[in-house]
mmCIF file of C-alpha atoms and ligand atoms in Angstrom:
data_model
loop_
_atom_site.group_PDB
_atom_site.id
_atom_site.type_symbol
_atom_site.label_atom_id
_atom_site.label_comp_id
_atom_site.label_asym_id
_atom_site.label_seq_id
_atom_site.Cartn_x
_atom_site.Cartn_y
_atom_site.Cartn_z
ATOM 1 C CA MET A 1 4.045 41.980 10.194
ATOM 2 C CA ILE A 2 3.570 40.495 13.680
ATOM 3 C CA LEU A 3 -0.097 39.935 12.989
ATOM 4 C CA ASP A 4 0.789 38.160 9.803
ATOM 5 C CA THR A 5 3.142 35.812 11.653
ATOM 6 C CA ALA A 6 0.549 35.175 14.334
ATOM 7 C CA ALA A 7 -2.044 34.350 11.719
ATOM 8 C CA LYS A 8 0.339 31.939 10.033
ATOM 9 C CA LEU A 9 1.107 30.266 13.352
ATOM 10 C CA CYS A 10 -2.585 29.962 14.079
ATOM 11 C CA LEU A 11 -3.182 28.358 10.704
ATOM 12 C CA ALA A 12 -0.310 25.949 11.275
ATOM 13 C CA VAL A 13 -1.771 24.903 14.639
ATOM 14 C CA LEU A 14 -5.208 24.425 13.104
ATOM 15 C CA PHE A 15 -3.699 22.326 10.331
ATOM 16 C CA LEU A 16 -1.876 20.122 12.821
ATOM 17 C CA LEU A 17 -5.029 19.707 14.917
ATOM 18 C CA SER A 18 -7.049 18.767 11.884
ATOM 19 C CA LEU A 19 -4.661 15.909 11.205
ATOM 20 C CA SER A 20 -5.447 14.609 14.704
ATOM 21 C CA HIS A 21 -2.513 12.279 14.937
ATOM 22 C CA HIS A 22 -0.351 11.649 17.950
ATOM 23 C CA GLN A 23 2.730 9.694 18.905
ATOM 24 C CA ILE A 24 2.411 6.576 20.974
ATOM 25 C CA PHE A 25 5.236 6.767 23.443
ATOM 26 C CA ALA A 26 6.612 3.275 23.151
ATOM 27 C CA ARG A 27 10.178 2.309 23.861
ATOM 28 C CA GLY A 28 12.068 -0.328 21.909
ATOM 29 C CA ASP A 29 10.090 -2.640 19.682
ATOM 30 C CA ALA A 30 6.479 -1.787 18.972
ATOM 31 C CA ASP A 31 5.397 -4.990 20.642
ATOM 32 C CA PHE A 32 1.961 -6.221 21.521
ATOM 33 C CA LEU A 33 1.687 -4.593 24.941
ATOM 34 C CA ASP A 34 2.740 -1.191 23.601
ATOM 35 C CA VAL A 35 0.166 -1.003 20.855
ATOM 36 C CA ARG A 36 -2.585 -3.443 21.756
ATOM 37 C CA THR A 37 -6.164 -2.297 21.393
ATOM 38 C CA ASN A 38 -8.613 -4.945 22.554
ATOM 39 C CA LEU A 39 -6.996 -8.355 22.322
ATOM 40 C CA ASP A 40 -5.838 -10.278 25.376
ATOM 41 C CA ARG A 41 -3.349 -12.340 23.439
ATOM 42 C CA ASP A 42 -0.741 -11.519 20.803
ATOM 43 C CA ARG A 43 -1.334 -13.306 17.486
ATOM 44 C CA SER A 44 1.721 -11.826 15.814
ATOM 45 C CA GLY A 45 4.120 -14.474 14.613
ATOM 46 C CA LYS A 46 6.851 -12.786 16.620
ATOM 47 C CA ARG A 47 7.978 -15.845 18.564
ATOM 48 C CA GLY A 48 8.389 -18.000 15.475
ATOM 49 C CA ASP A 49 10.086 -15.266 13.405
ATOM 50 C CA PRO A 50 13.859 -14.813 13.106
ATOM 51 C CA LYS A 51 15.216 -12.298 15.615
ATOM 52 C CA ASP A 52 16.104 -9.682 12.998
ATOM 53 C CA LYS A 53 12.706 -9.590 11.327
ATOM 54 C CA TYR A 54 10.931 -6.374 12.274
ATOM 55 C CA PHE A 55 7.363 -6.787 11.023
ATOM 56 C CA HIS A 56 5.528 -9.889 12.192
ATOM 57 C CA GLU A 57 2.637 -11.201 10.166
ATOM 58 C CA SER A 58 -0.090 -12.895 12.170
ATOM 59 C CA VAL A 59 -0.060 -16.587 12.964
ATOM 60 C CA PHE A 60 -3.381 -17.014 11.125
ATOM 61 C CA HIS A 61 -2.745 -15.185 7.804
ATOM 62 C CA PRO A 62 0.263 -13.366 6.275
ATOM 63 C CA HIS A 63 -1.816 -10.317 5.362
ATOM 64 C CA TYR A 64 -2.941 -9.506 8.903
ATOM 65 C CA ASP A 65 -1.087 -7.954 11.840
ATOM 66 C CA GLY A 66 -1.686 -10.270 14.807
ATOM 67 C CA ARG A 67 -1.240 -7.500 17.361
ATOM 68 C CA PHE A 68 -4.614 -6.125 16.323
ATOM 69 C CA ALA A 69 -6.735 -9.025 15.176
ATOM 70 C CA ALA A 70 -7.430 -12.615 16.082
ATOM 71 C CA THR A 71 -9.039 -13.861 12.879
ATOM 72 C CA GLN A 72 -9.426 -13.161 9.181
ATOM 73 C CA LEU A 73 -12.366 -11.140 7.998
ATOM 74 C CA GLY A 74 -14.995 -12.762 5.809
ATOM 75 C CA LYS A 75 -14.578 -12.108 2.076
ATOM 76 C CA GLU A 76 -17.520 -9.703 1.959
ATOM 77 C CA ASP A 77 -16.118 -7.717 4.841
ATOM 78 C CA ARG A 78 -12.535 -7.593 3.639
ATOM 79 C CA LEU A 79 -12.986 -5.488 0.518
ATOM 80 C CA PRO A 80 -14.659 -2.482 2.205
ATOM 81 C CA HIS A 81 -11.959 -2.575 4.900
ATOM 82 C CA LEU A 82 -9.201 -2.626 2.260
ATOM 83 C CA THR A 83 -10.894 0.200 0.388
ATOM 84 C CA ALA A 84 -10.990 2.355 3.527
ATOM 85 C CA LEU A 85 -7.370 1.397 4.235
ATOM 86 C CA MET A 86 -6.341 2.640 0.782
ATOM 87 C CA GLN A 87 -8.420 5.816 0.924
ATOM 88 C CA THR A 88 -7.194 6.836 4.378
ATOM 89 C CA PHE A 89 -3.588 6.120 3.413
ATOM 90 C CA LEU A 90 -3.705 8.181 0.214
ATOM 91 C CA ALA A 91 -5.490 11.046 1.969
ATOM 92 C CA THR A 92 -2.976 11.058 4.818
ATOM 93 C CA MET A 93 0.095 10.933 2.584
ATOM 94 C CA ALA A 94 -1.286 13.826 0.539
ATOM 95 C CA ASP A 95 -1.946 15.737 3.773
ATOM 96 C CA ILE A 96 1.574 15.375 5.114
ATOM 97 C CA GLY A 97 3.199 15.840 1.707
ATOM 98 C CA ALA A 98 4.671 12.354 1.350
ATOM 99 C CA GLU A 99 4.964 11.167 -2.249
ATOM 100 C CA THR A 100 3.785 7.610 -2.871
ATOM 101 C CA TRP A 101 2.537 5.545 -5.823
ATOM 102 C CA ILE A 102 0.796 2.206 -6.256
ATOM 103 C CA MET A 103 2.451 -0.912 -7.698
ATOM 104 C CA HIS A 104 1.969 -4.668 -8.268
ATOM 105 C CA GLY A 105 -1.578 -6.079 -7.840
ATOM 106 C CA THR A 106 -2.853 -2.699 -6.701
ATOM 107 C CA LEU A 107 -1.698 -1.103 -9.971
ATOM 108 C CA LEU A 108 -3.349 -3.937 -11.893
ATOM 109 C CA GLY A 109 -6.624 -3.167 -10.103
ATOM 110 C CA TRP A 110 -6.214 0.482 -11.113
ATOM 111 C CA TRP A 111 -5.668 -0.571 -14.748
ATOM 112 C CA TRP A 112 -9.043 -2.280 -14.920
ATOM 113 C CA ASN A 113 -11.376 0.004 -13.028
ATOM 114 C CA GLN A 114 -9.354 2.162 -10.607
ATOM 115 C CA LYS A 115 -10.386 -0.159 -7.781
ATOM 116 C CA ILE A 116 -8.825 -2.859 -5.621
ATOM 117 C CA LEU A 117 -9.146 -6.306 -7.245
ATOM 118 C CA PRO A 118 -11.888 -8.035 -5.203
ATOM 119 C CA TRP A 119 -9.818 -11.204 -4.717
ATOM 120 C CA ASP A 120 -6.758 -9.333 -3.394
ATOM 121 C CA SER A 121 -6.007 -9.323 0.304
ATOM 122 C CA ASP A 122 -3.073 -6.944 0.229
ATOM 123 C CA ILE A 123 -2.210 -3.510 -1.072
ATOM 124 C CA ASP A 124 1.219 -2.445 -2.333
ATOM 125 C CA VAL A 125 2.607 1.041 -2.519
ATOM 126 C CA GLN A 126 6.100 2.394 -3.034
ATOM 127 C CA VAL A 127 7.987 5.460 -1.868
ATOM 128 C CA SER A 128 11.334 7.054 -2.629
ATOM 129 C CA GLU A 129 14.300 6.986 -0.245
ATOM 130 C CA ARG A 130 13.687 10.594 0.597
ATOM 131 C CA THR A 131 10.088 9.891 1.546
ATOM 132 C CA ILE A 132 10.842 6.891 3.761
ATOM 133 C CA ALA A 133 13.453 8.947 5.633
ATOM 134 C CA PHE A 134 10.876 11.709 6.081
ATOM 135 C CA LEU A 135 8.252 9.262 7.385
ATOM 136 C CA ALA A 136 10.773 7.624 9.737
ATOM 137 C CA LYS A 137 11.910 10.933 11.139
ATOM 138 C CA PHE A 138 8.582 12.642 11.676
ATOM 139 C CA TYR A 139 5.742 10.146 11.493
ATOM 140 C CA ASN A 140 6.824 6.785 12.890
ATOM 141 C CA MET A 141 4.123 5.349 15.198
ATOM 142 C CA THR A 142 1.665 8.122 14.477
ATOM 143 C CA GLU A 143 -2.002 7.261 14.702
ATOM 144 C CA TYR A 144 -4.745 8.708 12.522
ATOM 145 C CA HIS A 145 -8.355 8.583 13.465
ATOM 146 C CA PHE A 146 -10.900 8.748 10.651
ATOM 147 C CA ARG A 147 -14.630 9.141 10.777
ATOM 148 C CA LEU A 148 -15.921 6.864 8.068
ATOM 149 C CA PRO A 149 -19.416 6.608 6.633
ATOM 150 C CA GLY A 150 -21.330 3.774 8.286
ATOM 151 C CA VAL A 151 -18.561 3.064 10.802
ATOM 152 C CA LYS A 152 -19.568 3.815 14.365
ATOM 153 C CA ASN A 153 -16.818 5.650 16.269
ATOM 154 C CA GLY A 154 -14.627 5.663 13.170
ATOM 155 C CA ARG A 155 -11.387 3.761 12.785
ATOM 156 C CA THR A 156 -7.761 4.294 13.780
ATOM 157 C CA TYR A 157 -4.788 3.652 11.509
ATOM 158 C CA LEU A 158 -1.145 3.371 12.512
ATOM 159 C CA LEU A 159 1.924 4.268 10.450
ATOM 160 C CA GLU A 160 4.897 2.161 11.518
ATOM 161 C CA VAL A 161 8.360 2.443 9.976
ATOM 162 C CA ASN A 162 10.843 -0.435 9.982
ATOM 163 C CA PRO A 163 14.162 0.705 11.535
ATOM 164 C CA HIS A 164 15.907 -1.471 8.914
ATOM 165 C CA TYR A 165 14.887 1.003 6.219
ATOM 166 C CA THR A 166 18.427 2.408 6.440
ATOM 167 C CA ILE A 167 19.842 -0.904 5.188
ATOM 168 C CA ARG A 168 19.790 -0.548 1.416
ATOM 169 C CA GLY A 169 20.733 -3.968 0.052
ATOM 170 C CA ILE A 170 18.761 -7.113 -0.757
ATOM 171 C CA GLU A 171 20.833 -9.104 1.756
ATOM 172 C CA ASP A 172 18.358 -7.843 4.369
ATOM 173 C CA LYS A 173 15.823 -10.431 3.215
ATOM 174 C CA LEU A 174 13.774 -10.359 6.408
ATOM 175 C CA ASN A 175 12.952 -6.698 6.092
ATOM 176 C CA VAL A 176 11.863 -6.045 2.525
ATOM 177 C CA ILE A 177 8.878 -4.038 3.778
ATOM 178 C CA ASP A 178 9.984 -0.618 4.967
ATOM 179 C CA ALA A 179 6.768 0.601 6.531
ATOM 180 C CA ARG A 180 3.151 -0.349 7.065
ATOM 181 C CA TRP A 181 -0.164 1.469 7.266
ATOM 182 C CA ILE A 182 -2.156 -0.678 9.652
ATOM 183 C CA ASP A 183 -5.878 -0.842 10.401
ATOM 184 C CA THR A 184 -5.803 -1.214 14.190
ATOM 185 C CA GLU A 185 -9.288 -2.694 14.196
ATOM 186 C CA THR A 186 -8.826 -5.584 11.757
ATOM 187 C CA GLY A 187 -5.039 -5.926 11.473
ATOM 188 C CA LEU A 188 -5.163 -5.476 7.669
ATOM 189 C CA PHE A 189 -2.299 -3.367 6.315
ATOM 190 C CA ILE A 190 -0.662 -1.733 3.326
ATOM 191 C CA ASP A 191 2.925 -2.715 2.559
ATOM 192 C CA ILE A 192 5.097 0.284 1.855
ATOM 193 C CA SER A 193 8.407 -0.443 0.132
ATOM 194 C CA THR A 194 11.203 1.858 -0.892
ATOM 195 C CA VAL A 195 12.625 2.209 -4.373
ATOM 196 C CA ARG A 196 16.313 3.042 -4.131
ATOM 197 C CA ALA A 197 19.064 4.081 -6.503
ATOM 198 C CA ASN A 198 21.227 1.106 -7.515
ATOM 199 C CA TYR A 199 24.681 2.676 -7.491
ATOM 200 C CA THR A 200 26.385 -0.563 -8.570
ATOM 201 C CA ALA A 201 24.293 -0.700 -11.730
ATOM 202 C CA ARG A 202 24.739 3.026 -12.344
ATOM 203 C CA ALA A 203 28.511 2.627 -12.072
ATOM 204 C CA GLU A 204 28.209 -0.057 -14.761
ATOM 205 C CA GLY A 205 26.544 2.499 -17.002
ATOM 206 C CA ILE A 206 22.860 1.679 -16.462
ATOM 207 C CA GLU A 207 21.492 5.170 -16.192
ATOM 208 C CA GLY A 208 18.741 5.729 -13.613
ATOM 209 C CA ALA A 209 18.917 2.138 -12.277
ATOM 210 C CA LEU A 210 16.582 1.593 -9.321
ATOM 211 C CA MET A 211 16.175 -1.380 -6.995
ATOM 212 C CA CYS A 212 13.867 -2.683 -4.325
ATOM 213 C CA LYS A 213 14.661 -4.979 -1.423
ATOM 214 C CA ASP A 214 12.060 -7.386 -2.813
ATOM 215 C CA LYS A 215 14.384 -7.797 -5.844
ATOM 216 C CA HIS A 216 12.259 -5.844 -8.292
ATOM 217 C CA HIS A 217 14.292 -3.417 -10.319
ATOM 218 C CA TYR A 218 13.284 -0.501 -12.441
ATOM 219 C CA LEU A 219 14.687 2.440 -14.325
ATOM 220 C CA GLU A 220 13.915 5.973 -13.252
ATOM 221 C CA ARG A 221 12.023 6.549 -16.501
ATOM 222 C CA ASP A 222 9.723 3.544 -15.734
ATOM 223 C CA ILE A 223 8.382 5.340 -12.685
ATOM 224 C CA PHE A 224 9.026 9.047 -13.112
ATOM 225 C CA PRO A 225 7.490 11.464 -13.801
ATOM 226 C CA LEU A 226 4.569 10.009 -11.870
ATOM 227 C CA ARG A 227 1.159 10.373 -13.472
ATOM 228 C CA ASP A 228 -1.909 11.713 -11.717
ATOM 229 C CA SER A 229 -5.025 9.623 -11.546
ATOM 230 C CA PHE A 230 -7.717 8.346 -9.191
ATOM 231 C CA PHE A 231 -7.968 5.119 -7.217
ATOM 232 C CA GLU A 232 -10.970 4.208 -5.091
ATOM 233 C CA GLY A 233 -12.151 7.770 -5.632
ATOM 234 C CA ILE A 234 -8.991 9.344 -4.199
ATOM 235 C CA HIS A 235 -6.187 11.135 -5.997
ATOM 236 C CA VAL A 236 -3.301 8.728 -6.614
ATOM 237 C CA LYS A 237 0.091 8.672 -8.342
ATOM 238 C CA ILE A 238 0.849 6.064 -10.995
ATOM 239 C CA PRO A 239 4.248 5.018 -12.388
ATOM 240 C CA PHE A 240 4.887 6.563 -15.807
ATOM 241 C CA GLU A 241 5.279 3.298 -17.767
ATOM 242 C CA TYR A 242 2.380 1.559 -16.022
ATOM 243 C CA ALA A 243 1.454 -0.699 -18.943
ATOM 244 C CA SER A 244 4.921 -2.124 -19.558
ATOM 245 C CA LEU A 245 5.515 -2.524 -15.812
ATOM 246 C CA LEU A 246 2.291 -4.526 -15.515
ATOM 247 C CA GLU A 247 3.087 -6.611 -18.590
ATOM 248 C CA GLU A 248 6.506 -7.424 -17.277
ATOM 249 C CA GLU A 249 5.155 -8.509 -13.896
ATOM 250 C CA TYR A 250 1.932 -10.286 -14.838
ATOM 251 C CA GLY A 251 2.213 -10.981 -18.570
ATOM 252 C CA LYS A 252 0.375 -9.293 -21.445
ATOM 253 C CA LYS A 253 -2.775 -11.328 -20.831
ATOM 254 C CA ALA A 254 -3.331 -9.836 -17.379
ATOM 255 C CA LEU A 255 -4.220 -6.586 -19.142
ATOM 256 C CA THR A 256 -6.830 -8.075 -21.433
ATOM 257 C CA LEU A 257 -8.235 -11.308 -20.009
ATOM 258 C CA THR A 258 -11.666 -10.624 -18.541
ATOM 259 C CA THR A 259 -12.010 -13.808 -16.517
ATOM 260 C CA TYR A 260 -9.746 -14.233 -13.560
ATOM 261 C CA GLU A 261 -9.777 -15.797 -10.096
ATOM 262 C CA HIS A 262 -13.423 -16.869 -10.468
ATOM 263 C CA HIS A 263 -14.391 -13.341 -11.428
ATOM 264 C CA LYS A 264 -15.564 -11.895 -14.712
ATOM 265 C CA PHE A 265 -15.034 -8.294 -15.739
ATOM 266 C CA ASN A 266 -18.332 -6.693 -16.696
ATOM 267 C CA THR A 267 -17.462 -4.109 -19.313
ATOM 268 C CA THR A 268 -20.726 -2.237 -18.744
ATOM 269 C CA SER A 269 -20.586 -1.871 -14.977
ATOM 270 C CA LYS A 270 -16.724 -1.878 -15.026
ATOM 271 C CA LEU A 271 -16.742 -4.255 -12.090
ATOM 272 C CA TRP A 272 -15.206 -7.662 -11.475
ATOM 273 C CA GLU A 273 -18.216 -9.800 -10.697
ATOM 274 C CA PRO A 274 -18.015 -13.207 -9.019
ATOM 275 C CA MET A 275 -18.699 -16.027 -11.482
ATOM 276 C CA LYS A 276 -21.657 -18.178 -10.625
ATOM 277 C CA ASN A 277 -20.455 -21.358 -12.325
ATOM 278 C CA ILE A 278 -17.141 -21.930 -10.658
ATOM 279 C CA GLY A 279 -15.478 -24.967 -12.189
ATOM 280 C CA ARG A 280 -16.314 -24.072 -15.774
ATOM 281 C CA PRO A 281 -13.180 -23.351 -17.776
ATOM 282 C CA ALA A 282 -12.490 -19.661 -18.153
ATOM 283 C CA ARG A 283 -13.118 -18.160 -21.577
ATOM 284 C CA LYS A 284 -9.790 -17.453 -23.247
ATOM 285 C CA ARG A 285 -10.740 -14.840 -25.854
ATOM 286 C CA PRO A 286 -8.908 -11.650 -24.931
ATOM 287 C CA PRO A 287 -11.134 -8.770 -26.010
ATOM 288 C CA SER A 288 -9.474 -5.644 -27.233
ATOM 289 C CA ARG A 289 -9.415 -2.993 -24.625
ATOM 290 C CA ARG A 290 -8.087 0.514 -24.552
ATOM 291 C CA PRO A 291 -5.985 1.635 -21.590
ATOM 292 C CA PRO A 292 -7.882 3.858 -19.170
ATOM 293 C CA SER A 293 -7.635 7.468 -20.166
ATOM 294 C CA ILE A 294 -5.754 9.498 -17.657
ATOM 295 C CA PRO A 295 -4.432 13.000 -17.827
ATOM 296 C CA VAL A 296 -0.757 12.981 -18.743
ATOM 297 C CA PRO A 297 1.167 15.483 -16.674
HETATM 298 C C1 NAG B 195 9.414 3.206 15.050
HETATM 299 O O1 NAG B 195 8.953 3.069 16.360
HETATM 300 C C2 NAG B 195 9.032 1.755 16.862
HETATM 301 C C3 NAG B 195 8.394 1.732 18.243
HETATM 302 O O2 NAG B 195 9.002 2.609 19.079
HETATM 303 C C4 NAG B 195 10.489 1.325 16.916
HETATM 304 O O3 NAG B 195 10.595 -0.022 17.345
HETATM 305 C C5 NAG B 195 11.105 1.469 15.532
HETATM 306 O O4 NAG B 195 12.480 1.195 15.586
HETATM 307 C C6 NAG B 195 10.882 2.868 14.994
HETATM 308 N N1 NAG B 195 11.312 2.963 13.614
HETATM 309 C C7 NAG B 195 12.215 3.843 13.199
HETATM 310 C C8 NAG B 195 12.492 3.922 11.749
HETATM 311 O O5 NAG B 195 12.815 4.578 13.961
HETATM 312 C C1 NAG B 196 22.069 -3.541 -8.666
HETATM 313 O O1 NAG B 196 22.680 -3.671 -9.922
HETATM 314 C C2 NAG B 196 23.609 -4.718 -10.026
HETATM 315 C C3 NAG B 196 24.316 -4.587 -11.360
HETATM 316 O O2 NAG B 196 23.391 -4.536 -12.437
HETATM 317 C C4 NAG B 196 22.893 -6.040 -9.846
HETATM 318 O O3 NAG B 196 23.803 -7.127 -9.919
HETATM 319 C C5 NAG B 196 22.233 -6.041 -8.490
HETATM 320 O O4 NAG B 196 21.464 -7.210 -8.308
HETATM 321 C C6 NAG B 196 21.332 -4.828 -8.337
HETATM 322 N N1 NAG B 196 20.845 -4.767 -6.960
HETATM 323 C C7 NAG B 196 19.561 -4.932 -6.638
HETATM 324 C C8 NAG B 196 19.258 -4.898 -5.197
HETATM 325 O O5 NAG B 196 18.689 -5.075 -7.466
HETATM 326 C C1 NAG B 197 -23.138 -5.968 -16.338
HETATM 327 O O1 NAG B 197 -23.489 -4.776 -15.703
HETATM 328 C C2 NAG B 197 -24.682 -4.207 -16.191
HETATM 329 C C3 NAG B 197 -24.829 -2.809 -15.575
HETATM 330 O O2 NAG B 197 -24.700 -2.859 -14.177
HETATM 331 C C4 NAG B 197 -25.836 -5.126 -15.894
HETATM 332 O O3 NAG B 197 -27.042 -4.556 -16.355
HETATM 333 C C5 NAG B 197 -25.577 -6.462 -16.560
HETATM 334 O O4 NAG B 197 -26.584 -7.394 -16.227
HETATM 335 C C6 NAG B 197 -24.212 -7.015 -16.183
HETATM 336 N N1 NAG B 197 -23.910 -8.159 -17.014
HETATM 337 C C7 NAG B 197 -23.741 -9.380 -16.543
HETATM 338 C C8 NAG B 197 -23.390 -10.431 -17.547
HETATM 339 O O5 NAG B 197 -23.827 -9.633 -15.345
#
């Protein structure tokens, strides 16, 4: 009996060590001096932002965190960094048992080839209220170091939770992003937003009404039960009604049109390839295409 407990404890310790995360002991705001890595100057837009805004996008691009980077990456460099950002995030959330699913442009990328769209510079994921509370309580400001193929010394990612996550309504316009998964080398990040129950709508009889601070609203049956699939080679969760959610957000054509943003979808390689003759009008014939086959839970 005692041995059994000791063995369990040992396993628990090993598991925690294998995660290799640790708290940064920072008081107050996670400002530049608390978290800085190698920059001598803060490029977060903090000074220009309203006082109540928690996350500060960089002064040079809204999809970078200026506490960690001074410039944008080149286009060629950005995609592999975003891919690693996504993979490390999904692996970490699975490790700590935090349920998350992809949405918006990230879900559209999944629809086509289970990859990030090469012209995207951001990644969007969602979590439930229970999950954001769990992340805030146990994992705020935790760092995760990953050894990555071809990356000398690996890379460190930071999970930061917005203290405004407890404010549920859309009146908190400055804080629609509840948490971020940040690449501390490049400043690129994943936006994590919470999907909450809309009690007002439910009281009016809309069963399972959900809302987001970014004004998107859903029904429980649009998202749940989540489906299992793969994204960038990692296990991912997908909202149940993925096709109608995508159609509603981007229009029916976004699911069939194979030329977009100066890219053409190669149906053989299943990759979005850059178009050589930029300036030529895009071909408008939407080819028929079956949705990707995924196991239905
Ligand atoms: C997370 O930690 C940062 C830095 O200490 C702090 O500013 C922020 O309020 C914390 N977030 C939550 C949800 O407690
Ligand atoms: C919640 O539902 C009500 C009633 O349908 C709606 O007016 C309100 O905008 C919704 N809230 C959010 C944040 O979507
Ligand atoms: C599409 O991909 C295939 C396989 O990689 C390749 O052989 C072919 O040349 C590509 N087609 C175009 C139009 O680039």
